[in-house]
Amino acid sequence: MPSTPRPARTSYHHGALREALLDGARELLAEGGADSFSLSALARRLGVSTAAPYRHFADKDALVDELCGEGYREFGRALTQAASSTTDARERLDALGVAYLRFAREHPAVFGIMFTDRGPAVLASGVPTFEVLVDAVVAAQDAGALPPGADPRVLARTVWATLHGLAVLGRRGGFTKLAIDDDEARLVADALALLTR
Amino acid sequence: MPSTPRPARTSYHHGALREALLDGARELLAEGGADSFSLSALARRLGVSTAAPYRHFADKDALVDELCGEGYREFGRALTQAASSTTDARERLDALGVAYLRFAREHPAVFGIMFTDRGPAVLASGVPTFEVLVDAVVAAQDAGALPPGADPRVLARTVWATLHGLAVLGRRGGFTKLAIDDDEARLVADALALLTR
DNA sequence: ACCTGAACACCGTTCAAGT
DNA sequence: ACCTGAACACCGTTCAAGT
């Protein structure tokens, strides 16, 4: 569901091919996963030639990188919103954790692409997202829920790693096989209970 | 470097194509990563026709699944060996963590494949690996390093998620951009210091 | 039983040519 | 400036045919 309605293809020129490519790519990604996504299938769906995308993106990786950037921005918004949902510093960590796992569940293909080996440009996009966690850790330290003497970036790294591990391992039923497949809220609560005090 | 020397191709039949395919696949994977690995390139390298692999594997996924299974077995051996390296239950957790991150660093392509969406058969192969962690958690509980009342499987899940997150995020310099890129021992020590007491 | 040769549908990418 | 048509090298996979 594109945010802006695509104008119907009236003539030789598409008119808004760049946006249509990104919209269509998101749809294909959501439908068939990262593997089944091809530039050819995308062009076919949009009714343009297979060479047309190359007027708007240098190659397939450039389009995927753009999708990753969008993903990071939306991920950051979801985390920021979760962080502002409560004034309690300890509860805020839980809210961030649940938002982290929910994003991974609701956008599995984009999440998978965001965290598989992509260029350094994509990695840099992830830093602002991380800062939300650092801020929450500092607040939790002030509230006495995390060791006050420790480097907040080191603490945030550990919290981030834990949440990310839960998201990745839980994504495709990694915990189901172990008969310890709880819902997201409990997954996060159990993990953060061990990390905080 | 295959464990058994490949006999030279003397005639029409290869003789040990199945093993040669697995050895060559490991090599290609280590050289160019998971993306650049193709069955055609593998057949070319071994000097057989592009159809030859299909006498030994149903399709490309079957070969990759086999590689994942081998990866899990070697991963399990590395963790088991690390666990037996010390009698101190608390130190054992650190040893497991370092072994976890080292495996991810030394076998990046196989590690990546093991934990990306593969079939349920591959997922089941990961369970024995997890049991090593559960045993170490129980010992740590007895030693007072982890809450004695908690379900060891839930604790192990959290420890697993944390180590996995560190491995995944740290793999391609995920922490470098945050200026908190420490060595593996410190990464693990900082994280487990927060999890244990 | 194991492998080849040739073919099919599908990729990503390029480039001259069209509008 | 933006898109097409046709081409290239490369995939995964199949199948009749060879040894």
Tab-separated table of N, CA, C and O (backbone and C1' of nucleotides) in Angstrom, chain A residues 12 39-40 44 50 54 60, chain C residues 11-15 18-19:
chain	number	residue	atom	x	y	z
A	12	TYR	N	4.586	6.716	-22.730
A	12	TYR	CA	5.900	6.100	-22.777
A	12	TYR	C	6.613	6.226	-21.439
A	12	TYR	O	7.221	5.278	-20.953
A	39	LEU	N	15.041	-7.872	-9.430
A	39	LEU	CA	14.793	-6.644	-10.168
A	39	LEU	C	13.933	-6.917	-11.401
A	39	LEU	O	13.083	-6.091	-11.770
A	40	SER	N	14.119	-8.055	-12.016
A	40	SER	CA	13.340	-8.409	-13.200
A	40	SER	C	11.864	-8.557	-12.855
A	40	SER	O	10.997	-8.031	-13.560
A	44	ARG	N	8.733	-6.304	-14.165
A	44	ARG	CA	7.586	-6.978	-14.785
A	44	ARG	C	6.301	-6.525	-14.111
A	44	ARG	O	5.304	-6.193	-14.773
A	50	THR	N	13.098	-4.267	-18.283
A	50	THR	CA	14.044	-4.690	-17.248
A	50	THR	C	15.198	-3.718	-17.086
A	50	THR	O	15.902	-3.758	-16.075
A	54	TYR	N	17.470	1.007	-13.967
A	54	TYR	CA	18.847	1.493	-13.934
A	54	TYR	C	18.957	2.994	-14.218
A	54	TYR	O	20.028	3.564	-14.130
A	60	LYS	N	21.099	-3.215	-8.215
A	60	LYS	CA	20.152	-3.784	-7.271
A	60	LYS	C	20.521	-3.424	-5.833
A	60	LYS	O	19.650	-3.128	-5.017
C	11	DC	P	13.131	-13.820	-12.265
C	11	DC	O5'	14.523	-13.345	-11.685
C	11	DC	C5'	15.500	-12.961	-12.584
C	11	DC	C4'	16.856	-13.152	-11.993
C	11	DC	C3'	17.645	-11.856	-11.992
C	11	DC	O3'	17.713	-11.336	-10.686
C	11	DC	C1'	18.767	-13.540	-13.300
C	12	DG	P	17.664	-9.767	-10.506
C	12	DG	O5'	19.137	-9.329	-10.991
C	12	DG	C5'	20.260	-9.733	-10.233
C	12	DG	C4'	21.511	-9.223	-10.907
C	12	DG	C3'	21.558	-7.702	-11.058
C	12	DG	O3'	22.862	-7.241	-10.764
C	12	DG	C1'	21.703	-8.726	-13.199
C	13	DT	P	23.191	-5.685	-10.714
C	13	DT	O5'	23.604	-5.386	-12.227
C	13	DT	C5'	24.645	-6.158	-12.813
C	13	DT	C4'	24.831	-5.770	-14.262
C	13	DT	C3'	24.734	-4.251	-14.539
C	13	DT	O3'	26.015	-3.808	-14.974
C	13	DT	C1'	23.601	-5.555	-16.181
C	14	DT	P	26.276	-2.293	-15.394
C	14	DT	O5'	26.182	-2.362	-16.988
C	14	DT	C5'	26.921	-3.367	-17.670
C	14	DT	C4'	26.729	-3.240	-19.176
C	14	DT	C3'	26.756	-1.795	-19.696
C	14	DT	O3'	27.629	-1.737	-20.815
C	14	DT	C1'	24.807	-2.911	-20.450
C	15	DC	P	28.193	-0.331	-21.368
C	15	DC	O5'	27.358	-0.130	-22.712
C	15	DC	C5'	27.132	-1.232	-23.594
C	15	DC	C4'	26.179	-0.840	-24.716
C	15	DC	C3'	26.133	0.660	-25.004
C	15	DC	O3'	25.980	0.871	-26.393
C	15	DC	C1'	23.984	-0.090	-24.484
C	18	DG	P	16.179	4.020	-33.610
C	18	DG	O5'	15.150	3.305	-32.609
C	18	DG	C5'	13.783	3.545	-32.749
C	18	DG	C4'	13.172	3.909	-31.412
C	18	DG	C3'	12.192	5.084	-31.468
C	18	DG	O3'	10.894	4.614	-31.165
C	18	DG	C1'	13.616	5.244	-29.574
C	19	DT	P	9.661	5.491	-31.545
C	19	DT	O5'	9.563	6.560	-30.376
C	19	DT	C5'	8.538	6.479	-29.389
C	19	DT	C4'	8.634	7.664	-28.446
C	19	DT	C3'	8.243	8.985	-29.108
C	19	DT	O3'	6.950	9.375	-28.667
C	19	DT	C1'	10.155	9.181	-27.656
